[in-house]
Amino acid sequence: MKLKLSLRKPVLVLLFLTVLAPIVLYTDKLTTFSSYEFIQEPSTLSFNRDVRPLNLLPEELSETLKEPLGDVHVENLSRSVEHVDGESSRRIRQLNEESKGIETIVLSQEYNPIKQVTQGQNRVESVENKENLKVKVAELPQHSSSATKSETKPEAQKPGKREPAKPKSDKPNEHVIVDNRVRYLKDQLIRARVYLSLTATRTNAQFSRELRTRVKEVQRALGDATKDTDLPKGTYDKLKAMDQTLAKGKQIQDDCTAVVKKLRAIIHSTEEQARVHQKQALFLTHLTAKTVPKGLHCLPLRLSTEYYSLNSSSQQFPNQEKLDDPNLFHYALFSDNVLATAVVVNSTVTNAKDPSKHVFHIVTDKLNYAAMRMWFLSNPPGKATIQVQNIDEFTWLNASYSPVLKQLASRNMIDYYFKTHKGSESDSNLKFRNPKYLSMMNHLRFYLPEIFPKLRKVVFLDDDIVVQKDLSGLWSIDLKGKVNGAVETCGENFHRFDRYLNFSNPIIAKNFDPRACGWAYGMNVFDLEEWKKQNITDVYHSWQNLNHDRQLWKLGTLPPGLITFWKRVYALEKSWHVLGLGYNPSVSQKEIERAAVVHYNGNLKPWLEIGIPKFRGYWNKYVDYDQAYLRDCNLSP
């Protein structure tokens, strides 16, 4: 019994040493490491706050640039963790030695994409070293920024309180290249094709096979990618393999003259292809602009069917007694486009202060006459007055009276339009070979007094305009004895007389100034009384007779308009009429908002798919796409 009592104390001592002592020591160990935090498990990496699985292959170049190497402070990191274990300290010192000479990437510097693509293998290898360095640093057990700061500046932070992570600065001049690797791959393909075309490569069958294999690999990897993030994994390996193969080609081919000749041939061929594509694009743009979309073809057919189902009394417009009242505001529209005409009328009436004083005289052709009438019968423009006329009913307008009608029916004009032309003539005249020039509808603007004999003043509107403000003020403008009130367009060189008229012809050179300002059709105020006094129609006829062989100007109505109204144009304020929405995407937003009328002159009409998207809203605003006829023809914004 005494022996048992004597052994109790040593047993208790051993128990204390074997059980309690490790617990105390472990607790102390935890206390020692409580100020350190590991960034994450070594199986993951964080780039730009996104946690991704660790990939032993280098990250894509665009991702490398998004995370500047300067954000990883290797020296601070080594000081903060050098006491953790000897192995970590050794690895950090090794990284410090490897990082010497590597330039820190700073996002505030502007990168030159061309230099980055063309510097070749050395740049790619440098980027690879930087990516490997980032991967190695991320694999180490790192402390949070708060732990590092607590050691360097202990007085700036209270014990046990973690400082929030410092956000990345957003500098206005920061620039991230997102397609460096894509460009480099394309550059490799060009270099490879050059080598394949050289004699030294063709005579080396083994190298030629290897290079062709590399080309196929790069082409498959590149695909349709436009930025680095579109490239599949493993692309970097193919890039390196191609670089190694191209290096072999450089050793095989030492004749720089042959390479230069081949590159010049490639440049010449590329330029020729570009010219061909430009011509094709120009032709297709003109073709698209003159082709009637399916919906706009459907609309007049549906409207015509409905119109002829009405009885004669229902086919008449109200307020026809206002058509000849000279005290009202009269507009002339000549168009075969039902929807475009509807937008002109709707926008004008919507912005008019007193719609009951506005009268719209619409002239169309026989094909669209019923559809045009049916549209405004089913969609009356409020209190405004509508008149729709058929050009075929103007019996006074015939070839014996109008020279242009005689010319349009001539064999010369038919050959010009319907026979194939070879050479540069057809290309240079492409924009003049427009079917609208064969229509007399386009020349009716020169016969306003004959169409409206009882009116004193009329405002002419094209069907590709949108009215944004009240136009009643146009009738109070004193034209000071001029016939035509229009906005001048001489802000650019191509809007002067020498752009439209042939000044190599002595008749043109003798009578006109090549630098004179042009002006715009689309929104014009015509004083019909002055028109008659100055015999403007006769002036127009005389110049049309002189231009029977198209030597004074090409087809169209603006050139004869410039000639006919020479020194008879009163310049309106530019805010009345802003042009260019059908060809110029750079038209100022401020000018558009200030304008009374915006004009979609050009091929990119707002009702076509090729219209400029940012300008289409001004036109769509006045189209009711919920209207039954538009729904039936699948017309939508």
XYZ file of C-alpha atoms in Angstrom, residues 75-511:
437
model
C 10.479 42.591 -50.320
C 7.767 43.386 -47.761
C 6.517 39.838 -48.019
C 9.954 38.413 -47.321
C 10.359 40.577 -44.226
C 6.973 39.572 -42.847
C 7.296 35.822 -43.204
C 11.026 35.198 -42.962
C 10.624 33.796 -39.438
C 7.926 31.232 -40.372
C 10.279 28.573 -41.587
C 13.648 28.305 -43.240
C 12.300 26.799 -46.451
C 9.969 29.750 -47.120
C 12.767 32.222 -46.459
C 15.033 30.404 -48.884
C 12.362 30.432 -51.627
C 11.641 34.111 -51.137
C 15.325 35.001 -51.387
C 15.497 32.982 -54.579
C 12.514 34.876 -55.991
C 14.105 38.183 -55.057
C 17.172 37.228 -57.042
C 15.062 36.101 -60.032
C 13.012 39.265 -59.981
C 16.056 41.531 -60.408
C 16.076 43.081 -63.868
C 12.363 42.419 -64.508
C 10.621 45.699 -65.148
C 7.557 46.332 -62.977
C 4.357 46.570 -65.012
C 2.560 49.845 -64.351
C -0.917 50.246 -65.803
C -0.675 54.031 -65.959
C 1.714 53.711 -68.916
C 0.195 53.538 -72.405
C 1.131 50.359 -74.247
C 1.811 50.394 -77.971
C 0.010 47.327 -79.397
C 2.134 47.297 -82.537
C 5.386 47.215 -80.561
C 4.069 44.512 -78.268
C 3.069 42.354 -81.223
C 6.216 42.861 -83.291
C 8.914 42.595 -80.644
C 8.671 38.841 -81.026
C 9.980 36.032 -78.969
C 11.908 38.062 -76.383
C 8.755 39.868 -75.267
C 6.766 36.638 -74.986
C 9.526 34.994 -72.956
C 9.661 38.052 -70.694
C 5.915 37.868 -70.119
C 6.240 34.156 -69.381
C 8.884 34.875 -66.715
C 6.646 37.488 -65.123
C 3.682 35.102 -65.088
C 5.811 32.331 -63.536
C 7.050 34.758 -60.915
C 3.468 35.644 -59.987
C 2.541 31.984 -59.722
C 5.534 31.251 -57.500
C 4.782 34.148 -55.187
C 1.130 33.158 -54.895
C 2.112 29.611 -53.876
C 3.887 30.870 -50.737
C 2.091 31.290 -47.402
C 1.447 35.022 -47.412
C 0.105 37.410 -44.818
C -2.654 39.877 -45.331
C -1.887 43.519 -45.942
C -2.981 44.272 -42.384
C -0.365 41.944 -40.934
C 2.380 43.506 -43.009
C 1.334 47.001 -42.037
C 1.134 46.004 -38.380
C 4.804 45.133 -38.443
C 5.982 48.108 -40.430
C 3.721 50.668 -38.682
C 2.440 49.182 -35.424
C 1.210 52.532 -34.152
C -1.186 53.004 -37.076
C -3.419 50.078 -36.192
C -4.940 48.778 -33.011
C -4.130 45.191 -31.941
C -6.622 42.617 -33.130
C -8.282 44.987 -35.647
C -7.815 44.195 -39.314
C -7.372 47.035 -41.756
C -9.588 46.798 -44.863
C -7.904 45.972 -48.147
C -6.783 48.969 -50.132
C -8.831 49.255 -53.339
C -7.103 49.389 -56.690
C -6.781 52.938 -57.951
C -8.825 53.839 -61.027
C -6.720 56.204 -63.052
C -8.259 57.873 -66.101
C -5.278 57.044 -68.280
C -5.119 53.353 -67.433
C -5.169 51.189 -70.544
C -5.460 47.417 -70.717
C -4.481 45.561 -73.852
C -6.946 42.723 -74.351
C -5.821 41.359 -77.714
C -2.016 41.190 -77.484
C -1.834 37.452 -77.836
C -4.397 37.405 -80.654
C -2.340 39.939 -82.576
C 0.849 38.045 -81.930
C -0.707 34.820 -83.234
C -1.848 36.587 -86.397
C 1.634 37.991 -86.829
C 3.040 34.486 -86.498
C 0.737 33.247 -89.262
C 1.927 36.003 -91.587
C 5.562 35.188 -90.893
C 4.852 31.483 -91.413
C 3.220 32.097 -94.794
C 6.207 34.166 -95.862
C 8.581 31.329 -94.954
C 6.402 28.760 -96.729
C 6.559 30.767 -99.953
C 10.362 30.950 -99.994
C 12.547 28.546 -101.932
C 14.722 27.627 -98.963
C 11.668 26.352 -97.103
C 10.233 24.405 -100.036
C 13.512 22.545 -100.478
C 13.530 21.530 -96.799
C 10.700 18.984 -96.643
C 10.971 18.270 -92.919
C 10.864 21.934 -91.918
C 8.043 22.613 -94.379
C 5.897 19.840 -92.866
C 6.616 21.053 -89.349
C 5.749 24.638 -90.230
C 2.493 23.637 -91.935
C 1.541 21.631 -88.857
C 2.219 24.632 -86.627
C 0.148 26.857 -88.913
C -2.843 24.510 -88.647
C -2.506 24.390 -84.847
C -2.377 28.175 -84.531
C -5.296 28.614 -86.929
C -7.429 26.189 -84.922
C -6.479 27.920 -81.667
C -7.076 31.380 -83.072
C -10.424 30.648 -84.700
C -12.639 33.736 -84.633
C -11.098 35.144 -81.454
C -10.818 38.928 -81.260
C -9.422 39.204 -77.730
C -7.234 37.087 -75.508
C -10.082 35.861 -73.323
C -11.627 34.177 -76.388
C -8.607 31.934 -76.842
C -8.828 28.351 -75.551
C -6.513 26.898 -72.929
C -3.259 25.592 -74.293
C -2.910 28.411 -76.812
C 0.268 29.594 -75.133
C 1.931 26.210 -75.785
C 1.071 26.473 -79.479
C 2.413 30.024 -79.551
C 5.725 28.887 -78.059
C 5.950 25.930 -80.437
C 5.361 28.223 -83.416
C 8.011 30.616 -82.159
C 10.524 27.791 -81.981
C 9.667 26.662 -85.507
C 9.925 30.213 -86.847
C 13.325 30.515 -85.199
C 14.423 27.489 -87.225
C 13.097 29.144 -90.361
C 15.106 32.250 -89.614
C 18.258 30.120 -89.491
C 17.391 28.334 -92.733
C 16.474 31.513 -94.624
C 19.279 34.090 -94.554
C 18.291 35.936 -97.749
C 16.642 39.120 -96.503
C 16.029 40.368 -100.040
C 13.682 37.483 -100.813
C 11.733 38.099 -97.605
C 11.370 41.804 -98.380
C 10.129 41.057 -101.901
C 7.576 38.600 -100.585
C 6.308 41.048 -97.961
C 5.928 43.740 -100.611
C 3.955 41.315 -102.757
C 1.683 40.516 -99.802
C 1.104 44.243 -99.154
C 0.283 44.869 -102.818
C -2.114 41.920 -102.921
C -3.814 43.058 -99.704
C -4.287 46.568 -101.069
C -5.844 45.203 -104.247
C -8.204 43.024 -102.236
C -9.156 46.014 -100.098
C -10.021 48.052 -103.192
C -12.153 45.239 -104.564
C -14.009 44.891 -101.262
C -14.592 48.652 -101.106
C -16.164 48.604 -104.559
C -18.320 45.645 -103.609
C -19.397 47.346 -100.383
C -20.294 50.528 -102.290
C -22.367 48.578 -104.805
C -24.151 46.546 -102.126
C -24.895 49.695 -100.109
C -26.498 51.343 -103.135
C -28.380 48.169 -103.952
C -29.709 47.878 -100.393
C -30.709 51.540 -100.333
C -32.758 51.214 -103.520
C -34.368 47.870 -102.694
C -37.829 48.044 -101.115
C -37.966 45.996 -97.876
C -40.599 43.296 -97.671
C -42.650 45.176 -95.083
C -42.736 48.392 -97.140
C -43.766 46.366 -100.179
C -46.556 44.683 -98.224
C -47.974 47.938 -96.820
C -49.196 49.588 -100.067
C -50.650 46.281 -101.268
C -52.770 45.920 -98.131
C -53.802 49.565 -98.222
C -54.759 49.441 -101.908
C -56.934 46.387 -101.324
C -58.772 48.164 -98.517
C -59.169 51.383 -100.526
C -60.920 49.779 -103.468
C -63.322 48.031 -101.118
C -64.661 51.432 -99.945
C -67.600 53.162 -101.541
C -66.962 56.433 -103.388
C -68.214 58.663 -100.558
C -65.791 57.089 -98.088
C -62.844 57.739 -100.411
C -63.046 61.521 -100.017
C -61.047 63.744 -97.632
C -62.694 66.454 -95.538
C -61.895 70.205 -95.600
C -61.150 70.271 -99.341
C -62.224 73.921 -99.459
C -58.908 74.831 -97.771
C -56.740 73.504 -100.601
C -56.542 76.826 -102.471
C -56.654 79.224 -99.516
C -53.440 81.327 -99.817
C -53.679 82.434 -96.182
C -52.972 78.930 -94.868
C -49.657 77.077 -94.577
C -49.221 74.835 -97.605
C -46.710 71.980 -97.939
C -45.744 70.069 -101.093
C -44.627 66.410 -100.795
C -43.785 64.281 -103.839
C -43.270 60.658 -102.829
C -44.117 57.022 -103.551
C -43.203 55.892 -100.007
C -46.354 55.692 -97.897
C -44.698 55.230 -94.509
C -42.091 57.955 -95.072
C -44.787 60.415 -96.147
C -46.826 59.502 -93.068
C -43.866 60.371 -90.812
C -43.422 63.768 -92.491
C -47.100 64.650 -92.042
C -47.346 63.234 -88.523
C -44.222 65.004 -87.273
C -45.304 68.325 -88.799
C -48.802 68.173 -87.319
C -47.573 66.977 -83.916
C -45.266 69.982 -83.547
C -47.618 72.562 -85.096
C -49.111 75.237 -82.844
C -52.331 75.334 -84.875
C -52.686 72.170 -87.027
C -55.939 73.419 -88.581
C -53.944 75.961 -90.641
C -51.644 73.374 -92.213
C -52.469 71.891 -95.626
C -50.488 68.979 -97.132
C -50.445 68.494 -100.914
C -49.137 64.993 -101.649
C -48.372 63.869 -105.202
C -47.594 60.214 -105.869
C -47.600 57.806 -108.787
C -50.381 55.598 -110.096
C -49.052 52.511 -108.319
C -49.202 54.071 -104.841
C -52.118 56.460 -105.302
C -54.788 54.229 -103.698
C -52.463 53.172 -100.851
C -51.523 56.778 -100.050
C -55.156 57.857 -99.904
C -56.170 54.854 -97.808
C -53.430 55.520 -95.246
C -54.583 59.088 -94.557
C -58.257 58.102 -94.653
C -57.627 55.520 -91.926
C -55.058 57.699 -90.102
C -56.328 61.295 -90.461
C -53.764 63.956 -89.382
C -55.943 65.633 -86.767
C -57.286 69.006 -87.880
C -54.828 69.366 -90.762
C -55.977 69.066 -94.380
C -54.772 66.388 -96.777
C -54.779 66.245 -100.569
C -53.447 63.259 -102.537
C -52.936 63.609 -106.300
C -51.849 61.249 -109.057
C -49.002 62.501 -111.269
C -50.519 60.734 -114.245
C -53.475 63.110 -114.020
C -51.214 66.104 -114.854
C -51.985 66.057 -118.562
C -50.016 69.261 -119.140
C -46.822 67.446 -118.056
C -45.704 65.730 -121.259
C -42.599 65.293 -123.381
C -43.478 68.241 -125.620
C -43.509 70.564 -122.610
C -40.864 69.073 -120.342
C -37.377 68.416 -121.804
C -36.498 66.066 -118.972
C -39.414 63.783 -119.845
C -38.163 63.599 -123.414
C -34.633 62.812 -122.232
C -35.763 60.111 -119.807
C -37.444 58.274 -122.686
C -34.435 58.579 -125.019
C -32.387 55.600 -126.194
C -29.240 57.166 -124.727
C -30.746 57.254 -121.243
C -32.122 53.725 -121.481
C -28.717 52.399 -122.536
C -27.077 54.232 -119.663
C -29.320 52.576 -117.117
C -30.033 49.133 -118.468
C -26.903 48.110 -120.370
C -23.800 46.748 -118.676
C -20.915 49.197 -118.519
C -17.341 48.096 -118.148
C -14.397 50.024 -116.791
C -14.277 52.940 -114.425
C -17.288 54.762 -115.893
C -19.875 52.535 -114.241
C -18.074 52.728 -110.899
C -17.614 56.491 -110.883
C -21.229 57.054 -111.941
C -22.661 54.472 -109.552
C -24.411 56.960 -107.297
C -25.913 58.727 -110.310
C -27.303 55.465 -111.679
C -30.205 55.697 -109.273
C -33.653 54.533 -110.465
C -35.285 57.561 -108.847
C -33.724 59.753 -111.549
C -35.845 57.913 -114.124
C -39.009 59.012 -112.316
C -40.648 62.300 -113.099
C -41.608 62.446 -109.425
C -38.092 63.656 -108.736
C -38.423 66.599 -111.138
C -41.862 67.847 -110.056
C -40.198 70.409 -107.774
C -39.465 72.523 -110.869
C -43.179 72.776 -111.693
C -44.646 74.102 -108.429
C -46.520 77.094 -109.971
C -48.161 74.783 -112.511
C -49.223 72.317 -109.797
C -50.455 75.014 -107.367
C -51.577 77.940 -109.564
C -53.626 79.638 -106.812
C -50.981 79.630 -104.064
C -48.542 82.443 -103.309
C -46.010 80.557 -101.176
C -45.362 76.870 -100.514
C -42.893 74.898 -98.399
C -41.355 71.919 -100.170
C -40.569 68.877 -97.996
C -38.671 65.717 -98.939
C -40.031 62.391 -97.712
C -36.836 61.572 -95.758
C -37.150 64.421 -93.255
C -38.567 64.666 -89.739
C -40.091 67.896 -88.428
C -39.252 68.656 -84.793
C -40.628 72.193 -84.352
C -43.461 74.386 -85.564
C -42.819 75.503 -89.162
C -45.449 78.238 -89.411
C -42.706 80.863 -89.012
C -41.387 80.035 -92.486
C -44.307 81.865 -94.118
C -43.423 85.118 -92.338
C -39.809 85.181 -93.619
C -39.139 87.965 -96.129
C -37.168 86.385 -98.980
C -36.203 89.881 -100.239
C -37.153 89.222 -103.837
C -35.516 85.780 -103.940
C -37.420 82.747 -105.167
C -35.964 79.976 -103.008
C -35.368 80.075 -99.264
C -32.883 77.339 -98.318
C -30.113 76.468 -95.882
C -26.648 76.790 -97.429
C -24.286 73.831 -97.195
C -20.864 75.325 -97.887
C -19.282 74.286 -94.617
C -17.475 71.489 -96.467
C -15.675 71.484 -99.804
C -17.877 68.862 -101.400
C -20.952 71.071 -100.953
C -19.769 73.736 -103.371
C -20.672 74.178 -107.026
C -17.591 72.440 -108.422
C -18.730 69.248 -106.728
C -21.887 69.028 -108.825
C -21.142 70.867 -112.077
C -18.613 70.195 -114.828
C -16.428 73.308 -114.820
C -14.267 71.921 -117.618
C -17.200 72.801 -119.862
C -16.912 76.454 -121.019
C -20.642 77.091 -120.591
C -20.463 76.206 -116.902
C -17.110 77.925 -116.325
C -18.374 81.152 -117.921
C -21.610 81.463 -115.931
